[in-house]
Tab-separated table of C-alpha atoms in Angstrom:
chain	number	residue	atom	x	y	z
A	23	UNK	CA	0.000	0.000	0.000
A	24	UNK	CA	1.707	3.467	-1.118
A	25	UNK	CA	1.675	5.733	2.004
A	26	UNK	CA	-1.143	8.303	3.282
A	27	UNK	CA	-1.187	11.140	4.815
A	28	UNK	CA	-3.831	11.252	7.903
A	29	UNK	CA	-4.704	13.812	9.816
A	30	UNK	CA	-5.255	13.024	13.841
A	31	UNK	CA	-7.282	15.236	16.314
A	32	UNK	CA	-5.926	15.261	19.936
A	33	UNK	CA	-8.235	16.588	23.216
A	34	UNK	CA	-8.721	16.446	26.484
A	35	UNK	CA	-10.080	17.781	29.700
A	36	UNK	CA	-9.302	15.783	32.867
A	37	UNK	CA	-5.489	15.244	34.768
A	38	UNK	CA	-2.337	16.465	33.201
A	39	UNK	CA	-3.744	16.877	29.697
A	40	UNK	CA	-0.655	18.073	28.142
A	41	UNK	CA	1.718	15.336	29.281
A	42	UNK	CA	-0.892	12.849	27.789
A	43	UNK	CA	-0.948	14.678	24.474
A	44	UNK	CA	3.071	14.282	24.229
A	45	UNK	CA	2.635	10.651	25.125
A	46	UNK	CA	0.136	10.200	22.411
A	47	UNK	CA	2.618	11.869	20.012
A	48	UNK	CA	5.163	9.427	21.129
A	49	UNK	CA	3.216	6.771	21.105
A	50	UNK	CA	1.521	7.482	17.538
A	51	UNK	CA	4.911	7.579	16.326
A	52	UNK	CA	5.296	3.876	17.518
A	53	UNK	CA	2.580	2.677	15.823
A	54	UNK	CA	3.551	-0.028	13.173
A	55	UNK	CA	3.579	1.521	9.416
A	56	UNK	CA	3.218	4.846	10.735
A	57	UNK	CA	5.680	7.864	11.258
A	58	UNK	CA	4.243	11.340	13.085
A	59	UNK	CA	5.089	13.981	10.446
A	60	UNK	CA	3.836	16.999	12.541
A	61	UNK	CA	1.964	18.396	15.735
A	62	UNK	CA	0.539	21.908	16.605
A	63	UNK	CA	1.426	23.748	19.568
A	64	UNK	CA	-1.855	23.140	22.429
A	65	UNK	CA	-4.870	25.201	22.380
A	66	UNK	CA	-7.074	25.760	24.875
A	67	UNK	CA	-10.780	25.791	23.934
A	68	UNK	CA	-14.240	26.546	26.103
A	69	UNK	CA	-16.029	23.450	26.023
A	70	UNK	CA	-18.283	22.103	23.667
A	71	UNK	CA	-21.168	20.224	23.157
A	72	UNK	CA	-21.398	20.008	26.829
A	73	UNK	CA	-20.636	23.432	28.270
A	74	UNK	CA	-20.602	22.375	32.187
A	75	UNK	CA	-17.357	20.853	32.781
A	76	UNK	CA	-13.422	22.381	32.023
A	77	UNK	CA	-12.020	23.932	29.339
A	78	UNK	CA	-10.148	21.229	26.397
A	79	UNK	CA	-6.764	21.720	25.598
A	80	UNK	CA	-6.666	20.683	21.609
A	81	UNK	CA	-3.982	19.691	18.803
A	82	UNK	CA	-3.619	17.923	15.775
A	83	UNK	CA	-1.034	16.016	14.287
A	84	UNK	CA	0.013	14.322	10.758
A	85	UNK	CA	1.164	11.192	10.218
A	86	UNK	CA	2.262	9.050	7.137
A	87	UNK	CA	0.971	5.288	7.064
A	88	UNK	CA	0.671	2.628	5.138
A	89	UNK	CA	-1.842	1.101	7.686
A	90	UNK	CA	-5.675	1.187	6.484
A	91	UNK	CA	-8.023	3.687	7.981
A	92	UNK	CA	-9.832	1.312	10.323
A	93	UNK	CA	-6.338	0.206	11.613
A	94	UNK	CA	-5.476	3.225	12.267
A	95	UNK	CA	-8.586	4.451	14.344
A	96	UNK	CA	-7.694	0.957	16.166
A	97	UNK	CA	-4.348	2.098	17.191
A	98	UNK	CA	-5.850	5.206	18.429
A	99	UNK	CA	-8.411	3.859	19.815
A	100	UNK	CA	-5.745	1.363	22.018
A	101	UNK	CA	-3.854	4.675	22.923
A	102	UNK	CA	-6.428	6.476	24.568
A	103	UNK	CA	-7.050	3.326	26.435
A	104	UNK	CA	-3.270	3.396	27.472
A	105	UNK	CA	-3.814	7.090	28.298
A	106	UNK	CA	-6.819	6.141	30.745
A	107	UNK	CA	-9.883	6.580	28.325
A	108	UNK	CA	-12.824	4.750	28.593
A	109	UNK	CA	-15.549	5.201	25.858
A	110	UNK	CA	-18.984	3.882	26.992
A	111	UNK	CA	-20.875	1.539	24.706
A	112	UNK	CA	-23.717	3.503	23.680
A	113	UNK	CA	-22.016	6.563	22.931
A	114	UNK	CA	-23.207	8.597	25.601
A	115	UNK	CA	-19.969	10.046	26.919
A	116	UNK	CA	-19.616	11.903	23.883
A	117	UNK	CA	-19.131	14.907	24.570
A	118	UNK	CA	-17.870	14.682	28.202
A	119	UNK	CA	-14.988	14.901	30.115
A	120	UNK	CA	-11.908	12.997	28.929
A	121	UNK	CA	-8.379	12.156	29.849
A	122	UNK	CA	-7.387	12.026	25.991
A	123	UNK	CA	-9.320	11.810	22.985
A	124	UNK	CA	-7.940	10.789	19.999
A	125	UNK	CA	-9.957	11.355	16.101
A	126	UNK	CA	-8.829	10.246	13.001
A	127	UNK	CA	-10.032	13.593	11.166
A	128	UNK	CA	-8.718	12.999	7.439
A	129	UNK	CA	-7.224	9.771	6.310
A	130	UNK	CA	-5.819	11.516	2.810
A	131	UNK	CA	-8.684	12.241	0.397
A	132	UNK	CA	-10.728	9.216	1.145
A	133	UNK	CA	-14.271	9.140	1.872
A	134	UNK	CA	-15.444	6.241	4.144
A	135	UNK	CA	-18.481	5.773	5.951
A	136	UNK	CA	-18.420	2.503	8.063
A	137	UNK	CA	-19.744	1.333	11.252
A	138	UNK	CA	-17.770	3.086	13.557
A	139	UNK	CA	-15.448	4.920	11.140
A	140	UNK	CA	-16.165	8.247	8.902
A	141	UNK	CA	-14.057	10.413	7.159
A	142	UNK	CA	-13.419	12.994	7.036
A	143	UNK	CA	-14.380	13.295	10.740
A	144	UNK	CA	-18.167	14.246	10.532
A	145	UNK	CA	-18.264	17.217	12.265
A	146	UNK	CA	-14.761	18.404	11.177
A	147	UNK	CA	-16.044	21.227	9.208
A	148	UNK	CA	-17.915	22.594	11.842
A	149	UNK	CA	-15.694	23.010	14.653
A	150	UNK	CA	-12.853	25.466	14.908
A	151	UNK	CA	-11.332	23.883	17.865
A	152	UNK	CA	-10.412	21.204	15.335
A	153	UNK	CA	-9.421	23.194	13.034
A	154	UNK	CA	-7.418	25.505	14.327
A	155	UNK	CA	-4.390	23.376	14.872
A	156	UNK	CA	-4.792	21.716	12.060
A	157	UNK	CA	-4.475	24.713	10.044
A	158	UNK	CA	-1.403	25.036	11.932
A	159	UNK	CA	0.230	21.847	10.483
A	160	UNK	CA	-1.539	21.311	7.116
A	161	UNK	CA	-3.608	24.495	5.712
A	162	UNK	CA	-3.812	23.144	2.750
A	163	UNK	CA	-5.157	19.635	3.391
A	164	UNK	CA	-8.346	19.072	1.907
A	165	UNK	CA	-11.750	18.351	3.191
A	166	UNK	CA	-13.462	16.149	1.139
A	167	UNK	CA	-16.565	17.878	-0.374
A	168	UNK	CA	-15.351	21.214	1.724
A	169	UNK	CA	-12.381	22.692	0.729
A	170	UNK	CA	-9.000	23.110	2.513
A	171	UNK	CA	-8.741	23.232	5.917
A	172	UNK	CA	-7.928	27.098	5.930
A	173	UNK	CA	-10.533	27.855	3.517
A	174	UNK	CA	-12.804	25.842	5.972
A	175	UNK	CA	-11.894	27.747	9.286
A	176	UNK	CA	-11.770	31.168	7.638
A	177	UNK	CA	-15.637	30.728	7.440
A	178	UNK	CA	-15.625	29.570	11.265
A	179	UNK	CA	-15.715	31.752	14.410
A	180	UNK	CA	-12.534	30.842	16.740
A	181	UNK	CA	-13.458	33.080	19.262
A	182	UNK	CA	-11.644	31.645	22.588
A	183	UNK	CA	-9.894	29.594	20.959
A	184	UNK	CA	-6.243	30.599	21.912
A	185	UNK	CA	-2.970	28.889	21.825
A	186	UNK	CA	-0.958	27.941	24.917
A	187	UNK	CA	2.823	29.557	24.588
């Protein structure tokens, strides 16, 4: 398989947040058939979705695989087990609070819709907080059936959205 480039979202909300982002980098970089290309710097974000719990802090990185999409979302799936996170079955911890979070948001131009797997990430186009660091790393990436990723946030409102120095 020729390599892709895939774009990763990176979150969290609960315990030292920022250590467990550079252990996900790390350990992304470990993952077989995969080398991390880049990471933004760490944003901090007001919550959303649900608004009564702490602010995220937010990145994204790139990597280059030759590991298929649902592999992929498999490894990250085991790291944010590693990292503490525990998704519940029926989905209803969605948008709570989270030691790490890990999205596969672009897996190069490829469309998929499977149980359990979408790209681009669903919502991607909607939410600056994503966005925003992935501009960062890869402006130019493109959005399936959106645009590029700066085009995209240029028409998004990243108000509180601020990087951590």
């Amino acid at each position: 398989m020729r390599p892709v480039v895939a774009c990763v979202g990176l979150g969290g909300n609960v315990g030292e947040v920022a250590q467990a982002m550079a252990g996900a980098l790390s350990a992304l970089d470990g993952v077989p058939q995969t080398h991390l290309v880049g990471a933004s710097r760490i944003y901090r974000t007001p919550a959303w979705g649900r608004r009564d719990q702490p602010d995220f802090l937010n990145a994204a990185a790139t990597v280059e695989t030759t590991l298929p999409a649902r592999a992929l979302l498999d490894a990250l799936l085991e790291i944010e087990r590693r990292f503490g996170r525990e998704r519940t079955a029926d989905g209803s911890d969605r948008w709570g609070p989270r030691t790490l979070d890990l999205d596969l948001l672009l897996y190069g131009d490829a469309v998929l819709d499977e149980p359990g797997l979408r790209v681009p990430h669903p919502h991607l186009h909607e939410r600056a907080f994503a966005l925003l660091p992935l501009a960062e790393i890869a402006p130019r990436a493109a959005i399936p059936g959106r645009g590029s990723v700066a085009d995209v946030l240029a028409a998004l409102d990243a108000g509180g959205i601020e990087a951590i120095p």
